[in-house]
PDB file of C-alpha atoms in Angstrom:
ATOM      1  CA  MET Q   1     -32.489  17.873  89.776  1.00 46.00           C
ATOM      2  CA  PRO Q   2     -30.029  17.941  92.699  1.00 45.00           C
ATOM      3  CA  SER Q   3     -27.353  20.555  92.110  1.00 50.00           C
ATOM      4  CA  ALA Q   4     -24.348  22.085  93.839  1.00 59.00           C
ATOM      5  CA  THR Q   5     -25.413  25.469  92.492  1.00 79.00           C
ATOM      6  CA  PRO Q   6     -28.792  27.100  93.162  1.00 90.00           C
ATOM      7  CA  VAL Q   7     -31.612  25.897  90.926  1.00 96.00           C
ATOM      8  CA  SER Q   8     -33.290  28.600  88.874  1.00 97.00           C
ATOM      9  CA  VAL Q   9     -36.921  29.227  89.801  1.00 98.00           C
ATOM     10  CA  VAL Q  10     -39.681  31.068  87.964  1.00 98.00           C
ATOM     11  CA  ILE Q  11     -42.681  32.006  90.113  1.00 98.00           C
ATOM     12  CA  LEU Q  12     -46.188  32.210  88.648  1.00 97.00           C
ATOM     13  CA  ALA Q  13     -48.527  34.486  90.607  1.00 95.00           C
ATOM     14  CA  SER Q  14     -51.771  36.420  90.255  1.00 92.00           C
ATOM     15  CA  GLY Q  15     -52.556  38.217  93.478  1.00 86.00           C
ATOM     16  CA  ALA Q  16     -51.312  39.576  96.777  1.00 85.00           C
ATOM     17  CA  GLY Q  17     -48.119  37.574  96.633  1.00 86.00           C
ATOM     18  CA  SER Q  18     -47.672  36.437 100.248  1.00 91.00           C
ATOM     19  CA  LEU Q  19     -46.524  32.992  99.115  1.00 93.00           C
ATOM     20  CA  ALA Q  20     -44.321  34.436  96.409  1.00 94.00           C
ATOM     21  CA  SER Q  21     -42.827  36.919  98.884  1.00 94.00           C
ATOM     22  CA  ALA Q  22     -41.902  34.094 101.258  1.00 96.00           C
ATOM     23  CA  LEU Q  23     -39.965  32.397  98.473  1.00 96.00           C
ATOM     24  CA  LEU Q  24     -38.378  35.682  97.391  1.00 96.00           C
ATOM     25  CA  ASP Q  25     -37.318  36.333 100.992  1.00 95.00           C
ATOM     26  CA  ALA Q  26     -35.759  32.880 101.279  1.00 96.00           C
ATOM     27  CA  ALA Q  27     -33.923  33.250  97.973  1.00 95.00           C
ATOM     28  CA  GLU Q  28     -32.203  36.412  99.205  1.00 94.00           C
ATOM     29  CA  ASP Q  29     -30.200  34.208 101.588  1.00 95.00           C
ATOM     30  CA  ASP Q  30     -26.997  33.148  99.826  1.00 92.00           C
ATOM     31  CA  ASN Q  31     -27.279  29.739 101.484  1.00 94.00           C
ATOM     32  CA  TYR Q  32     -30.724  29.035 100.034  1.00 97.00           C
ATOM     33  CA  PRO Q  33     -30.432  26.579  97.108  1.00 97.00           C
ATOM     34  CA  GLY Q  34     -33.064  28.285  94.946  1.00 96.00           C
ATOM     35  CA  ASN Q  35     -32.555  31.429  92.860  1.00 96.00           C
ATOM     36  CA  VAL Q  36     -35.715  33.230  91.704  1.00 97.00           C
ATOM     37  CA  VAL Q  37     -34.858  34.388  88.192  1.00 97.00           C
ATOM     38  CA  ALA Q  38     -38.274  35.813  87.297  1.00 98.00           C
ATOM     39  CA  MET Q  39     -41.895  36.240  88.266  1.00 97.00           C
ATOM     40  CA  VAL Q  40     -44.545  35.819  85.575  1.00 98.00           C
ATOM     41  CA  THR Q  41     -48.104  36.992  86.215  1.00 96.00           C
ATOM     42  CA  ASP Q  42     -51.325  37.146  84.237  1.00 95.00           C
ATOM     43  CA  ARG Q  43     -52.098  40.682  85.406  1.00 93.00           C
ATOM     44  CA  GLU Q  44     -50.656  43.646  87.263  1.00 92.00           C
ATOM     45  CA  CYS Q  45     -50.719  42.651  90.917  1.00 92.00           C
ATOM     46  CA  ALA Q  46     -49.021  43.066  94.281  1.00 92.00           C
ATOM     47  CA  ALA Q  47     -46.908  39.947  93.700  1.00 93.00           C
ATOM     48  CA  GLU Q  48     -45.393  41.471  90.582  1.00 92.00           C
ATOM     49  CA  GLN Q  49     -44.657  44.728  92.418  1.00 93.00           C
ATOM     50  CA  SER Q  50     -43.002  42.806  95.241  1.00 92.00           C
ATOM     51  CA  ALA Q  51     -40.690  41.068  92.780  1.00 95.00           C
ATOM     52  CA  ARG Q  52     -39.826  44.337  91.056  1.00 94.00           C
ATOM     53  CA  ARG Q  53     -38.916  45.994  94.343  1.00 94.00           C
ATOM     54  CA  ARG Q  54     -36.392  43.213  94.902  1.00 94.00           C
ATOM     55  CA  GLY Q  55     -34.856  43.582  91.457  1.00 95.00           C
ATOM     56  CA  VAL Q  56     -36.352  40.339  90.138  1.00 96.00           C
ATOM     57  CA  GLU Q  57     -37.348  40.339  86.473  1.00 97.00           C
ATOM     58  CA  THR Q  58     -41.097  40.306  85.820  1.00 97.00           C
ATOM     59  CA  ALA Q  59     -43.329  39.620  82.850  1.00 97.00           C
ATOM     60  CA  ILE Q  60     -47.084  39.851  82.390  1.00 97.00           C
ATOM     61  CA  VAL Q  61     -48.924  37.447  80.089  1.00 97.00           C
ATOM     62  CA  PRO Q  62     -52.559  38.599  80.135  1.00 96.00           C
ATOM     63  CA  MET Q  63     -55.282  36.090  79.364  1.00 94.00           C
ATOM     64  CA  VAL Q  64     -56.669  36.203  75.819  1.00 93.00           C
ATOM     65  CA  SER Q  65     -59.765  34.600  74.298  1.00 92.00           C
ATOM     66  CA  ASP Q  66     -57.718  31.839  72.676  1.00 95.00           C
ATOM     67  CA  ARG Q  67     -56.572  29.705  75.627  1.00 94.00           C
ATOM     68  CA  GLY Q  68     -54.198  27.712  73.442  1.00 94.00           C
ATOM     69  CA  GLU Q  69     -52.475  30.869  72.259  1.00 96.00           C
ATOM     70  CA  TRP Q  70     -52.215  32.147  75.835  1.00 97.00           C
ATOM     71  CA  ASP Q  71     -50.763  28.855  77.016  1.00 96.00           C
ATOM     72  CA  ARG Q  72     -48.111  28.885  74.275  1.00 97.00           C
ATOM     73  CA  THR Q  73     -47.209  32.487  75.031  1.00 97.00           C
ATOM     74  CA  LEU Q  74     -46.950  31.726  78.745  1.00 98.00           C
ATOM     75  CA  ALA Q  75     -44.746  28.701  78.038  1.00 98.00           C
ATOM     76  CA  ASP Q  76     -42.487  30.724  75.733  1.00 98.00           C
ATOM     77  CA  THR Q  77     -42.219  33.529  78.292  1.00 98.00           C
ATOM     78  CA  VAL Q  78     -41.262  31.187  81.122  1.00 98.00           C
ATOM     79  CA  ALA Q  79     -38.897  29.159  78.907  1.00 98.00           C
ATOM     80  CA  ALA Q  80     -36.900  32.309  78.131  1.00 98.00           C
ATOM     81  CA  TYR Q  81     -35.726  32.323  81.767  1.00 98.00           C
ATOM     82  CA  LYS Q  82     -34.516  28.678  81.547  1.00 97.00           C
ATOM     83  CA  PRO Q  83     -36.033  27.574  84.881  1.00 98.00           C
ATOM     84  CA  ASP Q  84     -35.172  24.335  86.612  1.00 97.00           C
ATOM     85  CA  LEU Q  85     -38.389  24.679  88.621  1.00 98.00           C
ATOM     86  CA  VAL Q  86     -41.672  26.536  88.107  1.00 98.00           C
ATOM     87  CA  VAL Q  87     -43.576  27.451  91.270  1.00 98.00           C
ATOM     88  CA  SER Q  88     -47.256  28.330  91.080  1.00 96.00           C
ATOM     89  CA  ALA Q  89     -47.792  30.565  94.108  1.00 94.00           C
ATOM     90  CA  GLY Q  90     -51.330  31.877  94.012  1.00 90.00           C
ATOM     91  CA  PHE Q  91     -51.532  31.671  90.207  1.00 93.00           C
ATOM     92  CA  MET Q  92     -55.256  31.615  89.483  1.00 89.00           C
ATOM     93  CA  LYS Q  93     -55.170  30.144  85.980  1.00 91.00           C
ATOM     94  CA  ILE Q  94     -55.134  26.505  84.872  1.00 92.00           C
ATOM     95  CA  LEU Q  95     -51.994  25.610  82.953  1.00 95.00           C
ATOM     96  CA  GLY Q  96     -52.624  24.058  79.546  1.00 94.00           C
ATOM     97  CA  SER Q  97     -51.121  21.192  77.577  1.00 94.00           C
ATOM     98  CA  GLU Q  98     -48.349  23.206  75.923  1.00 94.00           C
ATOM     99  CA  PHE Q  99     -47.067  24.471  79.261  1.00 97.00           C
ATOM    100  CA  LEU Q 100     -47.313  21.055  80.899  1.00 96.00           C
ATOM    101  CA  THR Q 101     -45.481  19.411  78.000  1.00 95.00           C
ATOM    102  CA  ARG Q 102     -42.634  21.894  78.264  1.00 96.00           C
ATOM    103  CA  PHE Q 103     -42.268  21.850  82.055  1.00 96.00           C
ATOM    104  CA  GLY Q 104     -43.958  18.623  83.193  1.00 89.00           C
ATOM    105  CA  GLY Q 105     -42.493  17.189  86.391  1.00 92.00           C
ATOM    106  CA  ARG Q 106     -40.947  20.577  87.222  1.00 96.00           C
ATOM    107  CA  ILE Q 107     -44.059  22.552  88.211  1.00 97.00           C
ATOM    108  CA  ILE Q 108     -45.198  22.692  91.823  1.00 97.00           C
ATOM    109  CA  ASN Q 109     -48.294  24.312  93.284  1.00 97.00           C
ATOM    110  CA  ALA Q 110     -49.340  25.328  96.788  1.00 96.00           C
ATOM    111  CA  HIS Q 111     -52.977  24.553  97.607  1.00 96.00           C
ATOM    112  CA  PRO Q 112     -54.836  25.649 100.786  1.00 97.00           C
ATOM    113  CA  ALA Q 113     -56.345  22.276 101.726  1.00 98.00           C
ATOM    114  CA  LEU Q 114     -55.301  18.709 102.382  1.00 98.00           C
ATOM    115  CA  LEU Q 115     -55.711  17.221  98.922  1.00 98.00           C
ATOM    116  CA  PRO Q 116     -57.401  15.229  97.545  1.00 97.00           C
ATOM    117  CA  SER Q 117     -60.059  16.926  99.688  1.00 98.00           C
ATOM    118  CA  PHE Q 118     -61.329  20.314  98.507  1.00 98.00           C
ATOM    119  CA  PRO Q 119     -59.562  20.930  95.188  1.00 97.00           C
ATOM    120  CA  GLY Q 120     -60.250  24.060  93.167  1.00 94.00           C
ATOM    121  CA  ALA Q 121     -60.422  27.780  93.787  1.00 93.00           C
ATOM    122  CA  HIS Q 122     -62.725  27.698  96.844  1.00 96.00           C
ATOM    123  CA  ALA Q 123     -60.855  25.211  99.015  1.00 97.00           C
ATOM    124  CA  VAL Q 124     -61.042  27.172 102.261  1.00 98.00           C
ATOM    125  CA  ALA Q 125     -64.752  27.956 101.956  1.00 98.00           C
ATOM    126  CA  ASP Q 126     -65.480  24.363 100.935  1.00 98.00           C
ATOM    127  CA  ALA Q 127     -63.634  22.992 103.979  1.00 98.00           C
ATOM    128  CA  LEU Q 128     -65.621  25.264 106.290  1.00 98.00           C
ATOM    129  CA  ALA Q 129     -68.894  24.375 104.621  1.00 97.00           C
ATOM    130  CA  HIS Q 130     -68.117  20.678 105.023  1.00 97.00           C
ATOM    131  CA  GLY Q 131     -67.468  21.112 108.721  1.00 97.00           C
ATOM    132  CA  VAL Q 132     -64.029  19.510 108.821  1.00 98.00           C
ATOM    133  CA  LYS Q 133     -62.026  19.889 112.020  1.00 98.00           C
ATOM    134  CA  VAL Q 134     -58.642  19.842 110.297  1.00 98.00           C
ATOM    135  CA  THR Q 135     -57.596  21.266 106.929  1.00 98.00           C
ATOM    136  CA  GLY Q 136     -54.180  22.549 105.870  1.00 98.00           C
ATOM    137  CA  SER Q 137     -51.820  23.056 102.969  1.00 98.00           C
ATOM    138  CA  THR Q 138     -50.571  20.774 100.212  1.00 98.00           C
ATOM    139  CA  ILE Q 139     -47.584  21.217  97.927  1.00 98.00           C
ATOM    140  CA  HIS Q 140     -47.996  19.066  94.831  1.00 97.00           C
ATOM    141  CA  LEU Q 141     -46.715  18.570  91.323  1.00 97.00           C
ATOM    142  CA  VAL Q 142     -48.979  20.022  88.653  1.00 96.00           C
ATOM    143  CA  ASP Q 143     -50.581  17.750  86.078  1.00 94.00           C
ATOM    144  CA  GLU Q 144     -53.435  18.184  83.591  1.00 92.00           C
ATOM    145  CA  GLY Q 145     -56.133  18.059  86.282  1.00 91.00           C
ATOM    146  CA  VAL Q 146     -57.242  20.639  88.837  1.00 93.00           C
ATOM    147  CA  ASP Q 147     -55.116  20.043  91.951  1.00 95.00           C
ATOM    148  CA  THR Q 148     -54.752  16.352  91.078  1.00 95.00           C
ATOM    149  CA  GLY Q 149     -50.954  16.045  90.711  1.00 95.00           C
ATOM    150  CA  PRO Q 150     -48.723  13.875  92.906  1.00 97.00           C
ATOM    151  CA  ILE Q 151     -48.476  15.192  96.468  1.00 97.00           C
ATOM    152  CA  LEU Q 152     -45.035  16.231  97.747  1.00 97.00           C
ATOM    153  CA  ALA Q 153     -45.804  17.550 101.241  1.00 97.00           C
ATOM    154  CA  GLN Q 154     -48.717  18.434 103.505  1.00 98.00           C
ATOM    155  CA  ALA Q 155     -49.164  20.297 106.776  1.00 98.00           C
ATOM    156  CA  PRO Q 156     -52.322  20.354 108.928  1.00 98.00           C
ATOM    157  CA  VAL Q 157     -54.184  23.395 110.266  1.00 98.00           C
ATOM    158  CA  ALA Q 158     -56.907  22.989 112.890  1.00 98.00           C
ATOM    159  CA  VAL Q 159     -60.250  24.645 112.194  1.00 98.00           C
ATOM    160  CA  GLN Q 160     -61.340  26.754 115.162  1.00 97.00           C
ATOM    161  CA  SER Q 161     -64.954  27.207 116.222  1.00 94.00           C
ATOM    162  CA  GLY Q 162     -65.047  30.909 115.374  1.00 94.00           C
ATOM    163  CA  ASP Q 163     -63.285  30.654 112.025  1.00 97.00           C
ATOM    164  CA  ASP Q 164     -64.567  32.284 108.884  1.00 97.00           C
ATOM    165  CA  GLU Q 165     -62.935  32.018 105.471  1.00 97.00           C
ATOM    166  CA  ILE Q 166     -60.598  34.962 106.114  1.00 97.00           C
ATOM    167  CA  THR Q 167     -59.283  33.871 109.513  1.00 98.00           C
ATOM    168  CA  LEU Q 168     -58.828  30.249 108.486  1.00 98.00           C
ATOM    169  CA  HIS Q 169     -57.116  31.173 105.229  1.00 97.00           C
ATOM    170  CA  GLU Q 170     -54.698  33.461 107.062  1.00 96.00           C
ATOM    171  CA  ARG Q 171     -53.610  30.630 109.344  1.00 97.00           C
ATOM    172  CA  ILE Q 172     -53.265  28.284 106.381  1.00 98.00           C
ATOM    173  CA  LYS Q 173     -51.098  30.846 104.599  1.00 96.00           C
ATOM    174  CA  MET Q 174     -48.746  31.013 107.586  1.00 97.00           C
ATOM    175  CA  VAL Q 175     -48.182  27.262 107.349  1.00 98.00           C
ATOM    176  CA  GLU Q 176     -48.148  27.306 103.555  1.00 97.00           C
ATOM    177  CA  ARG Q 177     -45.342  29.861 103.328  1.00 97.00           C
ATOM    178  CA  VAL Q 178     -43.050  27.774 105.529  1.00 97.00           C
ATOM    179  CA  LEU Q 179     -43.967  24.551 103.722  1.00 98.00           C
ATOM    180  CA  LEU Q 180     -43.380  25.973 100.234  1.00 98.00           C
ATOM    181  CA  VAL Q 181     -39.946  27.351 101.124  1.00 98.00           C
ATOM    182  CA  ALA Q 182     -38.990  24.009 102.685  1.00 98.00           C
ATOM    183  CA  VAL Q 183     -40.192  21.963  99.709  1.00 98.00           C
ATOM    184  CA  VAL Q 184     -38.339  24.121  97.194  1.00 97.00           C
ATOM    185  CA  ARG Q 185     -35.212  23.770  99.328  1.00 97.00           C
ATOM    186  CA  SER Q 186     -35.585  19.986  99.403  1.00 97.00           C
ATOM    187  CA  ILE Q 187     -36.269  19.690  95.670  1.00 96.00           C
ATOM    188  CA  ALA Q 188     -33.277  21.898  94.891  1.00 95.00           C
ATOM    189  CA  THR Q 189     -30.921  19.758  96.957  1.00 95.00           C
ATOM    190  CA  LYS Q 190     -32.410  16.273  96.509  1.00 95.00           C
ATOM    191  CA  GLY Q 191     -34.658  16.239  93.449  1.00 93.00           C
ATOM    192  CA  VAL Q 192     -38.005  14.468  93.064  1.00 94.00           C
ATOM    193  CA  VAL Q 193     -38.812  10.838  92.347  1.00 94.00           C
ATOM    194  CA  ILE Q 194     -42.128  10.329  90.534  1.00 90.00           C
ATOM    195  CA  GLU Q 195     -43.743   6.904  90.568  1.00 90.00           C
ATOM    196  CA  GLY Q 196     -47.128   7.056  88.859  1.00 85.00           C
ATOM    197  CA  ARG Q 197     -49.580   8.793  91.175  1.00 87.00           C
ATOM    198  CA  LYS Q 198     -46.974   9.133  93.883  1.00 92.00           C
ATOM    199  CA  ALA Q 199     -43.958  11.409  94.245  1.00 92.00           C
ATOM    200  CA  HIS Q 200     -41.383  11.843  96.950  1.00 90.00           C
ATOM    201  CA  ILE Q 201     -38.237  13.805  97.697  1.00 92.00           C
ATOM    202  CA  PRO Q 202     -35.381  11.365  98.495  1.00 90.00           C
TER     203      PRO Q 202
END
């Protein structure tokens, strides 16, 4: 999807929004090749408020008992903004088949571990419990699995002897914010080549 004009980005978020804010900050630079056109959340949260303060459109699609219905509604909501790229930045819901069919190959996620190690919602705690000396952040394409999509970029973070989940996660987030902004920049200017389980930015 290389383009001379900024690619349109929709951010999916659920929580505090530090990752989303990093991307919003970057997009305020006229030279950044990504334009955040909307933020879609599954609840009222700090990320949504951050987007609103910056004048970015927001929408909330709360979870309902019928996951299929929710997935279709989420896909319709995001599609209305005509995104070139969908960025999951702390979005704590698994995207379903309807969403993946509509936006497959154009959804990226930031994960606080070096995949394929420690997928899922407890990656930082799992890494600590396993006693690894190095963990980090992964930016990957989203597929139908849980953190199983083709990896685009990774950055390491050393685990320190006194770390707990909070301190380690904070250091991972610092790396993750920089990595996410860089990957979106690269995708916007160069595109992505997907070859089975592998993907790379030319």
